[in-house]
Amino acid sequence: MKEEEEGRSSPPESRAPSPGGGDAVAAALEEFRKASREPLDSRSDFERLKGRFLGREKGLVPALFANVKTLPPSERAAFGARANAAKREIEESVARLGEELSRREERARAASEMVDVTLPGRRPRLGGLHPVTIVRRRIEQIFLRMGYSIADGPELENDQYNFEALNFPPEHPARDSQDTFFVERRAPSPLLLRTHTSPVQIREMKKRGAPLKIIVPGRVYRNESVDATHAAVFNQVEGLAVDRGISLADLKGTVEEFFGALFGRETRARFIPTFFPFVEPGVDVAASCIFCKGKGCGKCKGSGWIELAGAGLVHPKVLAGCGIDPEEFSGFAFGLGLDRVAMLLYEFPDLRILLDGDERFLRQFARET
Ligand code: 2NL
């Protein structure tokens, strides 16, 4: 093994008798050839090899030249020639190894940065619909099926359309239940944020006359003390049907169909008389409890009913104010809060969560179209 190694790595120069220096050149060359056969794994391996042979301070090659002056003058020229040849060989070899290493580094970098354009890619998660939007769209579908059309209008209204056309006289105590945010009190009819979507129905009656069947979903505002079941900004759907011979029976049948489609066919509707200035008679509308089916449970406080809407037959003064003859036409109207319907259907206890934008809540609602 030793012999073989020497046979392969010893150049002819090393055998020339050159006392005091020739062997040093041969030894340096041999050592370099051996070291350069070791694989270079990294740039630091390469720098170590280069430094050991060519390093200005401690490199073996510069050390050879430092020896020259210790030789007898007669040998200096021959030694110098052989040392220069060795230096050239080592420098060329080091340069080649450096280039090889650079090529390998470049290949590794390219491989690590490679993008496989044939991969399918990561699909961004689709956003979902807000629960109130899901409920609104379901209700719209139910009424579209019954022949209603959908109307909308401004959220910034005036006192005339929000209150007076709906038979709330100025200073009437019924206004207290719909205190709102006034935007401009000095206008001929003060500007305010609408407290219900009824003013859109007033606009539609004035514009289209009778007969008319519309629902009006939309955002409304009230100056409420905010708690788990009251928000100052919420969503409503109002409905209006005006035609010849409309009665409370039509209202009852419509509400039962609506509840049946939304909550399940077993759901009943209950009317209890109440007062709203814009209807006569007025009724509070309850659905039989969707949890206990009317037997009485914690959700309906044992009553078997859940109050959901207000309704009634449109007051003759309201019809007349919109240019519809109350002797010829009658109508029913109803209003309900979308946020509370969402609370019931999705069983969350505090409607403020609808306004928080908390993804942990919103993510739970399926994407529906
Ligand atoms: C409630 C009460 C109601 C109406 C809304 C209405 C609209 C016109 C004429 C007559 Cl243009 N009435 N809407 C009628 C009764 C009740 O809503 O508690 N909503 C959440």
GROMACS .gro file of C-alpha atoms in nm, residues 242-248 250 328-331:
model
   12
  242VAL     CA    1 -10.152   4.599  -0.129
  243ASP     CA    2 -10.445   4.484  -0.339
  244ARG     CA    3 -10.824   4.476  -0.349
  245GLY     CA    4 -10.972   4.281  -0.058
  246ILE     CA    5 -10.654   4.211   0.141
  247SER     CA    6 -10.746   4.100   0.495
  248LEU     CA    7 -10.584   3.981   0.814
  250ASP     CA    8 -10.403   3.692   0.397
  328GLU     CA    9 -11.059   5.054  -0.313
  329PHE     CA   10 -10.740   4.896  -0.175
  330SER     CA   11 -10.624   4.747   0.151
  331GLY     CA   12 -10.292   4.598   0.250
   0.00000   0.00000   0.00000
